[in-house]
PDB file of C-alpha atoms in Angstrom:
ATOM      1  CA  ALA A 282      18.223  -3.035  -0.318  1.00 65.00           C
ATOM      2  CA  GLN A 283      15.433  -0.594   0.321  1.00 71.00           C
ATOM      3  CA  THR A 284      13.628  -1.218   3.582  1.00 88.00           C
ATOM      4  CA  VAL A 285      11.086   0.371   5.884  1.00 93.00           C
ATOM      5  CA  THR A 286      11.137  -0.275   9.626  1.00 95.00           C
ATOM      6  CA  GLN A 287       8.262   0.379  11.990  1.00 96.00           C
ATOM      7  CA  SER A 288       9.540  -0.514  15.432  1.00 95.00           C
ATOM      8  CA  GLN A 289       6.232  -0.292  17.326  1.00 96.00           C
ATOM      9  CA  PRO A 290       3.965  -3.291  16.624  1.00 95.00           C
ATOM     10  CA  GLU A 291       1.118  -1.807  18.673  1.00 97.00           C
ATOM     11  CA  MET A 292       0.270   1.440  20.416  1.00 97.00           C
ATOM     12  CA  SER A 293      -2.658   2.360  22.607  1.00 97.00           C
ATOM     13  CA  VAL A 294      -3.929   5.912  23.106  1.00 97.00           C
ATOM     14  CA  GLN A 295      -6.921   7.451  24.841  1.00 97.00           C
ATOM     15  CA  GLU A 296      -9.439   9.547  23.007  1.00 97.00           C
ATOM     16  CA  ALA A 297      -8.345  13.181  22.574  1.00 97.00           C
ATOM     17  CA  GLU A 298      -4.722  12.313  23.312  1.00 97.00           C
ATOM     18  CA  THR A 299      -1.758  12.401  20.943  1.00 98.00           C
ATOM     19  CA  VAL A 300       0.222   9.449  19.652  1.00 98.00           C
ATOM     20  CA  THR A 301       3.365   9.357  17.528  1.00 98.00           C
ATOM     21  CA  LEU A 302       4.276   6.460  15.276  1.00 98.00           C
ATOM     22  CA  SER A 303       7.868   5.964  14.241  1.00 98.00           C
ATOM     23  CA  CYS A 304       9.202   4.959  10.843  1.00 97.00           C
ATOM     24  CA  THR A 305      12.709   4.702   9.505  1.00 97.00           C
ATOM     25  CA  TYR A 306      13.689   3.763   6.000  1.00 95.00           C
ATOM     26  CA  ASP A 307      16.752   2.996   3.999  1.00 92.00           C
ATOM     27  CA  THR A 308      17.280   4.002   0.399  1.00 87.00           C
ATOM     28  CA  SER A 309      20.142   5.188  -1.743  1.00 85.00           C
ATOM     29  CA  GLU A 310      17.784   7.300  -3.834  1.00 84.00           C
ATOM     30  CA  ASN A 311      17.749  11.053  -3.423  1.00 83.00           C
ATOM     31  CA  ASN A 312      14.264  11.613  -4.779  1.00 84.00           C
ATOM     32  CA  TYR A 313      11.361   9.704  -3.345  1.00 88.00           C
ATOM     33  CA  TYR A 314       7.951  10.127  -1.797  1.00 92.00           C
ATOM     34  CA  LEU A 315       6.840   9.003   1.641  1.00 94.00           C
ATOM     35  CA  PHE A 316       3.374   7.944   2.687  1.00 95.00           C
ATOM     36  CA  TRP A 317       1.354   6.894   5.659  1.00 97.00           C
ATOM     37  CA  TYR A 318      -1.586   4.642   4.910  1.00 96.00           C
ATOM     38  CA  LYS A 319      -4.167   3.438   7.409  1.00 96.00           C
ATOM     39  CA  GLN A 320      -5.981   0.125   7.239  1.00 95.00           C
ATOM     40  CA  PRO A 321      -9.077  -0.054   9.462  1.00 95.00           C
ATOM     41  CA  PRO A 322     -10.831  -3.350  10.217  1.00 91.00           C
ATOM     42  CA  SER A 323     -12.644  -3.000   6.884  1.00 91.00           C
ATOM     43  CA  ARG A 324      -9.257  -3.786   5.326  1.00 91.00           C
ATOM     44  CA  GLN A 325      -9.440  -0.807   2.937  1.00 92.00           C
ATOM     45  CA  MET A 326      -6.075   0.944   2.473  1.00 94.00           C
ATOM     46  CA  ILE A 327      -6.583   4.677   2.931  1.00 94.00           C
ATOM     47  CA  LEU A 328      -4.004   7.388   2.322  1.00 94.00           C
ATOM     48  CA  VAL A 329      -3.391   9.459   5.439  1.00 97.00           C
ATOM     49  CA  ILE A 330      -0.603  11.775   4.358  1.00 96.00           C
ATOM     50  CA  ARG A 331       2.102  12.167   1.757  1.00 94.00           C
ATOM     51  CA  GLN A 332       5.503  13.877   1.831  1.00 94.00           C
ATOM     52  CA  GLU A 333       7.846  14.724  -1.018  1.00 91.00           C
ATOM     53  CA  ALA A 334      11.460  14.091  -0.018  1.00 89.00           C
ATOM     54  CA  TYR A 335      12.670  17.269  -1.686  1.00 88.00           C
ATOM     55  CA  LYS A 336      10.383  19.412   0.471  1.00 87.00           C
ATOM     56  CA  GLN A 337      11.747  20.391   3.852  1.00 84.00           C
ATOM     57  CA  GLN A 338       8.374  21.513   5.172  1.00 91.00           C
ATOM     58  CA  ASN A 339       6.558  18.785   7.048  1.00 94.00           C
ATOM     59  CA  ALA A 340       3.200  17.742   5.611  1.00 93.00           C
ATOM     60  CA  THR A 341       0.019  18.132   7.629  1.00 93.00           C
ATOM     61  CA  GLU A 342      -3.499  16.899   7.010  1.00 93.00           C
ATOM     62  CA  ASN A 343      -6.024  17.999   9.622  1.00 95.00           C
ATOM     63  CA  ARG A 344      -5.137  16.073  12.814  1.00 97.00           C
ATOM     64  CA  PHE A 345      -2.293  14.196  11.140  1.00 97.00           C
ATOM     65  CA  SER A 346       1.212  15.580  10.770  1.00 97.00           C
ATOM     66  CA  VAL A 347       4.636  14.197  10.046  1.00 97.00           C
ATOM     67  CA  ASN A 348       8.146  14.853  11.260  1.00 96.00           C
ATOM     68  CA  PHE A 349      10.391  14.238   8.276  1.00 96.00           C
ATOM     69  CA  GLN A 350      14.122  14.069   8.967  1.00 95.00           C
ATOM     70  CA  LYS A 351      15.778  13.296   5.642  1.00 93.00           C
ATOM     71  CA  ALA A 352      19.333  12.970   6.917  1.00 93.00           C
ATOM     72  CA  ALA A 353      18.225  10.537   9.600  1.00 95.00           C
ATOM     73  CA  LYS A 354      15.844   8.785   7.165  1.00 94.00           C
ATOM     74  CA  SER A 355      13.048   9.131   9.652  1.00 96.00           C
ATOM     75  CA  PHE A 356       9.377   9.790   8.945  1.00 97.00           C
ATOM     76  CA  SER A 357       7.161   9.756  12.025  1.00 98.00           C
ATOM     77  CA  LEU A 358       3.394  10.317  12.109  1.00 98.00           C
ATOM     78  CA  LYS A 359       1.647  12.279  14.828  1.00 98.00           C
ATOM     79  CA  ILE A 360      -2.065  11.812  15.404  1.00 98.00           C
ATOM     80  CA  SER A 361      -3.520  14.627  17.490  1.00 97.00           C
ATOM     81  CA  ASP A 362      -6.868  14.633  19.275  1.00 97.00           C
ATOM     82  CA  SER A 363      -7.227  10.886  18.660  1.00 97.00           C
ATOM     83  CA  GLN A 364     -10.689   9.612  17.798  1.00 97.00           C
ATOM     84  CA  LEU A 365     -12.178   6.126  18.024  1.00 97.00           C
ATOM     85  CA  GLY A 366     -12.286   6.027  14.222  1.00 96.00           C
ATOM     86  CA  ASP A 367      -8.489   6.291  14.147  1.00 97.00           C
ATOM     87  CA  THR A 368      -8.232   2.701  15.366  1.00 97.00           C
ATOM     88  CA  ALA A 369      -6.438   0.948  12.520  1.00 97.00           C
ATOM     89  CA  MET A 370      -3.185  -0.511  11.304  1.00 96.00           C
ATOM     90  CA  TYR A 371      -0.880   2.225  10.062  1.00 97.00           C
ATOM     91  CA  PHE A 372       1.678   1.550   7.370  1.00 96.00           C
ATOM     92  CA  CYS A 373       4.654   3.686   6.471  1.00 97.00           C
ATOM     93  CA  ALA A 374       5.775   3.419   2.851  1.00 94.00           C
ATOM     94  CA  PHE A 375       7.982   5.122   0.309  1.00 89.00           C
ATOM     95  CA  THR A 376       8.118   5.056  -3.454  1.00 87.00           C
ATOM     96  CA  THR A 377      11.255   5.438  -5.465  1.00 73.00           C
ATOM     97  CA  PHE A 378      12.091   6.239  -9.049  1.00 66.00           C
ATOM     98  CA  TRP A 379      10.111   3.542 -10.785  1.00 67.00           C
ATOM     99  CA  GLY A 380       7.074   3.796  -8.555  1.00 72.00           C
ATOM    100  CA  LYS A 381       7.394   0.710  -6.390  1.00 81.00           C
ATOM    101  CA  LEU A 382       5.864   1.203  -2.946  1.00 87.00           C
ATOM    102  CA  GLN A 383       7.954  -0.315  -0.164  1.00 89.00           C
ATOM    103  CA  PHE A 384       5.915  -0.911   2.993  1.00 92.00           C
ATOM    104  CA  GLY A 385       6.797  -1.356   6.625  1.00 94.00           C
ATOM    105  CA  ALA A 386       5.216  -4.126   8.710  1.00 93.00           C
ATOM    106  CA  GLY A 387       2.711  -1.748  10.270  1.00 95.00           C
ATOM    107  CA  THR A 388       1.770  -0.374  13.681  1.00 97.00           C
ATOM    108  CA  GLN A 389      -1.601  -1.250  15.187  1.00 97.00           C
ATOM    109  CA  VAL A 390      -3.144   1.812  16.835  1.00 98.00           C
ATOM    110  CA  VAL A 391      -5.937   1.261  19.338  1.00 98.00           C
ATOM    111  CA  VAL A 392      -7.882   4.300  20.530  1.00 97.00           C
ATOM    112  CA  THR A 393      -9.692   3.727  23.808  1.00 97.00           C
ATOM    113  CA  PRO A 394     -12.571   5.767  25.293  1.00 95.00           C
TER     114      PRO A 394
ATOM    115  CA  ASN B 937     -16.838   7.192  -9.694  1.00 69.00           C
ATOM    116  CA  ALA B 938     -16.179   3.756  -8.152  1.00 79.00           C
ATOM    117  CA  GLY B 939     -12.391   4.169  -7.870  1.00 94.00           C
ATOM    118  CA  VAL B 940     -10.659   0.792  -7.786  1.00 97.00           C
ATOM    119  CA  THR B 941     -12.789  -2.341  -7.639  1.00 97.00           C
ATOM    120  CA  GLN B 942     -11.746  -5.964  -7.251  1.00 97.00           C
ATOM    121  CA  THR B 943     -13.529  -9.186  -8.115  1.00 97.00           C
ATOM    122  CA  PRO B 944     -14.099 -11.512  -6.285  1.00 97.00           C
ATOM    123  CA  LYS B 945     -14.032 -10.409  -2.648  1.00 96.00           C
ATOM    124  CA  PHE B 946     -13.347 -13.899  -1.307  1.00 97.00           C
ATOM    125  CA  ARG B 947     -12.465 -17.216  -2.861  1.00 97.00           C
ATOM    126  CA  VAL B 948     -11.511 -20.703  -1.695  1.00 97.00           C
ATOM    127  CA  LEU B 949      -9.359 -22.820  -4.000  1.00 97.00           C
ATOM    128  CA  LYS B 950      -7.968 -26.296  -3.831  1.00 97.00           C
ATOM    129  CA  THR B 951      -4.259 -26.844  -4.438  1.00 97.00           C
ATOM    130  CA  GLY B 952      -3.581 -26.984  -8.167  1.00 97.00           C
ATOM    131  CA  GLN B 953      -6.666 -25.060  -9.252  1.00 97.00           C
ATOM    132  CA  SER B 954      -6.391 -21.891 -11.285  1.00 96.00           C
ATOM    133  CA  MET B 955      -8.173 -18.579 -11.020  1.00 96.00           C
ATOM    134  CA  THR B 956      -8.068 -14.975 -12.170  1.00 97.00           C
ATOM    135  CA  LEU B 957      -8.507 -11.901 -10.019  1.00 98.00           C
ATOM    136  CA  LEU B 958      -9.893  -8.858 -11.771  1.00 97.00           C
ATOM    137  CA  CYS B 959      -9.020  -5.277 -10.945  1.00 98.00           C
ATOM    138  CA  ALA B 960     -10.789  -2.345 -12.571  1.00 98.00           C
ATOM    139  CA  GLN B 961     -10.264   1.392 -12.178  1.00 97.00           C
ATOM    140  CA  ASP B 962     -12.261   4.279 -13.585  1.00 96.00           C
ATOM    141  CA  MET B 963      -9.769   7.083 -12.860  1.00 95.00           C
ATOM    142  CA  ASN B 964      -7.899   6.802 -16.174  1.00 95.00           C
ATOM    143  CA  HIS B 965      -4.721   5.897 -14.313  1.00 95.00           C
ATOM    144  CA  GLU B 966      -1.698   4.707 -16.256  1.00 95.00           C
ATOM    145  CA  TYR B 967      -0.052   2.678 -13.493  1.00 94.00           C
ATOM    146  CA  MET B 968      -1.611  -0.376 -11.897  1.00 96.00           C
ATOM    147  CA  TYR B 969      -0.244  -2.738  -9.257  1.00 96.00           C
ATOM    148  CA  TRP B 970      -0.937  -6.049  -7.574  1.00 97.00           C
ATOM    149  CA  TYR B 971       0.157  -6.569  -3.957  1.00 96.00           C
ATOM    150  CA  ARG B 972      -0.251  -9.345  -1.461  1.00 97.00           C
ATOM    151  CA  GLN B 973      -0.611  -8.874   2.282  1.00 96.00           C
ATOM    152  CA  ASP B 974       0.334 -11.581   4.751  1.00 94.00           C
ATOM    153  CA  PRO B 975      -0.055 -11.502   8.561  1.00 86.00           C
ATOM    154  CA  GLY B 976       2.583  -9.400  10.298  1.00 79.00           C
ATOM    155  CA  MET B 977       3.864  -7.978   7.048  1.00 81.00           C
ATOM    156  CA  GLY B 978       3.186  -4.967   4.968  1.00 85.00           C
ATOM    157  CA  LEU B 979       2.113  -5.220   1.361  1.00 92.00           C
ATOM    158  CA  ARG B 980       4.522  -6.746  -1.116  1.00 93.00           C
ATOM    159  CA  LEU B 981       4.448  -5.994  -4.813  1.00 93.00           C
ATOM    160  CA  ILE B 982       3.714  -8.936  -7.110  1.00 96.00           C
ATOM    161  CA  HIS B 983       3.500  -7.348 -10.572  1.00 96.00           C
ATOM    162  CA  TYR B 984       2.818  -3.925 -11.933  1.00 94.00           C
ATOM    163  CA  SER B 985       1.988  -2.178 -15.188  1.00 95.00           C
ATOM    164  CA  VAL B 986       3.006   1.249 -16.443  1.00 93.00           C
ATOM    165  CA  GLY B 987       0.431   1.350 -19.205  1.00 93.00           C
ATOM    166  CA  GLU B 988      -1.884  -0.650 -21.437  1.00 94.00           C
ATOM    167  CA  GLY B 989      -0.126  -3.685 -22.867  1.00 93.00           C
ATOM    168  CA  THR B 990       2.826  -3.536 -20.457  1.00 94.00           C
ATOM    169  CA  THR B 991       3.630  -5.582 -17.358  1.00 95.00           C
ATOM    170  CA  ALA B 992       6.662  -6.018 -15.121  1.00 93.00           C
ATOM    171  CA  LYS B 993       7.708  -8.163 -12.175  1.00 93.00           C
ATOM    172  CA  GLY B 994       7.694  -6.878  -8.641  1.00 91.00           C
ATOM    173  CA  GLU B 995       9.160  -8.280  -5.460  1.00 90.00           C
ATOM    174  CA  VAL B 996       7.307 -11.621  -5.298  1.00 94.00           C
ATOM    175  CA  PRO B 997       6.207 -12.575  -8.860  1.00 96.00           C
ATOM    176  CA  ASP B 998       6.688 -16.359  -8.773  1.00 96.00           C
ATOM    177  CA  GLY B 999       3.489 -18.347  -9.301  1.00 96.00           C
ATOM    178  CA  TYR B1000       1.557 -15.389 -10.730  1.00 98.00           C
ATOM    179  CA  ASN B1001       0.928 -13.963 -14.164  1.00 97.00           C
ATOM    180  CA  VAL B1002      -0.712 -10.693 -15.163  1.00 97.00           C
ATOM    181  CA  SER B1003      -2.221  -9.027 -18.189  1.00 97.00           C
ATOM    182  CA  ARG B1004      -3.201  -5.444 -19.013  1.00 97.00           C
ATOM    183  CA  LEU B1005      -5.129  -5.675 -22.268  1.00 94.00           C
ATOM    184  CA  LYS B1006      -7.231  -2.623 -21.453  1.00 95.00           C
ATOM    185  CA  LYS B1007      -6.079   0.475 -19.626  1.00 96.00           C
ATOM    186  CA  GLN B1008      -8.771   0.207 -16.991  1.00 97.00           C
ATOM    187  CA  ASN B1009      -8.268  -3.490 -16.182  1.00 97.00           C
ATOM    188  CA  PHE B1010      -5.409  -5.425 -14.621  1.00 98.00           C
ATOM    189  CA  LEU B1011      -5.767  -9.185 -14.229  1.00 98.00           C
ATOM    190  CA  LEU B1012      -3.828 -11.386 -11.834  1.00 98.00           C
ATOM    191  CA  GLY B1013      -3.731 -15.100 -12.605  1.00 97.00           C
ATOM    192  CA  LEU B1014      -2.770 -18.098 -10.549  1.00 96.00           C
ATOM    193  CA  GLU B1015      -2.134 -21.038 -12.863  1.00 92.00           C
ATOM    194  CA  SER B1016      -1.711 -23.708 -10.181  1.00 96.00           C
ATOM    195  CA  ALA B1017      -2.614 -22.461  -6.732  1.00 96.00           C
ATOM    196  CA  ALA B1018      -0.493 -23.437  -3.722  1.00 97.00           C
ATOM    197  CA  PRO B1019      -1.229 -23.046   0.012  1.00 97.00           C
ATOM    198  CA  SER B1020       1.595 -20.475   0.182  1.00 96.00           C
ATOM    199  CA  GLN B1021      -0.571 -18.219  -1.985  1.00 97.00           C
ATOM    200  CA  THR B1022      -3.183 -17.931   0.754  1.00 97.00           C
ATOM    201  CA  SER B1023      -3.230 -14.204   1.308  1.00 97.00           C
ATOM    202  CA  VAL B1024      -5.142 -10.977   0.860  1.00 97.00           C
ATOM    203  CA  TYR B1025      -4.565  -9.452  -2.557  1.00 98.00           C
ATOM    204  CA  PHE B1026      -4.789  -5.737  -3.205  1.00 97.00           C
ATOM    205  CA  CYS B1027      -4.904  -3.932  -6.476  1.00 97.00           C
ATOM    206  CA  ALA B1028      -3.871  -0.288  -6.710  1.00 96.00           C
ATOM    207  CA  SER B1029      -3.606   2.353  -9.396  1.00 95.00           C
ATOM    208  CA  SER B1030      -1.930   5.719  -9.794  1.00 93.00           C
ATOM    209  CA  TYR B1031      -1.739   8.499 -12.335  1.00 92.00           C
ATOM    210  CA  GLY B1032       2.054   8.328 -12.521  1.00 86.00           C
ATOM    211  CA  LYS B1033       5.004   6.685 -10.829  1.00 81.00           C
ATOM    212  CA  TRP B1034       5.351   9.452  -8.251  1.00 80.00           C
ATOM    213  CA  GLU B1035       1.678   9.786  -7.561  1.00 85.00           C
ATOM    214  CA  THR B1036      -0.451   8.461  -4.734  1.00 88.00           C
ATOM    215  CA  GLN B1037      -1.638   4.903  -5.206  1.00 92.00           C
ATOM    216  CA  TYR B1038      -5.321   4.248  -4.651  1.00 94.00           C
ATOM    217  CA  PHE B1039      -6.258   0.808  -3.436  1.00 96.00           C
ATOM    218  CA  GLY B1040      -9.126  -1.550  -4.053  1.00 96.00           C
ATOM    219  CA  PRO B1041     -10.948  -3.268  -1.163  1.00 96.00           C
ATOM    220  CA  GLY B1042      -8.894  -6.453  -1.392  1.00 96.00           C
ATOM    221  CA  THR B1043      -9.566 -10.100  -2.272  1.00 97.00           C
ATOM    222  CA  ARG B1044      -9.153 -12.753   0.383  1.00 97.00           C
ATOM    223  CA  LEU B1045      -7.892 -15.995  -1.106  1.00 97.00           C
ATOM    224  CA  LEU B1046      -7.694 -19.278   0.773  1.00 97.00           C
ATOM    225  CA  VAL B1047      -5.876 -22.193  -0.851  1.00 97.00           C
ATOM    226  CA  LEU B1048      -6.517 -25.553   0.766  1.00 97.00           C
TER     227      LEU B1048
END
């Protein structure tokens, strides 16, 4: 079975600080893509960052970066210089050969002033 | 460019009623998907389509049917709604199976 585990149901961080969200996954596939999506209170699912499993270099997107450890099947997200607008539910997901996105249960991030 | 749109945004049904949720995308994407989101869980795939005229079952297909008569539209039908189908439904589309999926705003469905 292919699963995604996000072990932190909720995390709180102050503005301008850094927070790291953990994600582990299990798949027997060798080729896959990993994603972090955010879901703010508006409920819209928004892509934060994407990582190809065959690339060793960690993806970055402005204040968002990942630490991808393929052997450990770990894919954590770091949010630097947190802003109030980062408050959202964050979902880790991966897609395998036939395109199915497997999601974790999510981590609620609350950014406080 | 509207991206992915969903109709309706919110609906209340009585047990046993039927309805159709409409998803439309204007990005010329081949792949389209229907997910449901329940409290405390991530999104789960209901059905998907890899092109016009094709559909396939996802993780939780029971109680739902889909059709993809036109490339830009993907319909999700509930023939006889049940309270267990109370959920938020998301449609998504992507250019290919490896590509990023873009999501619609969601439809909140309440079955009484």
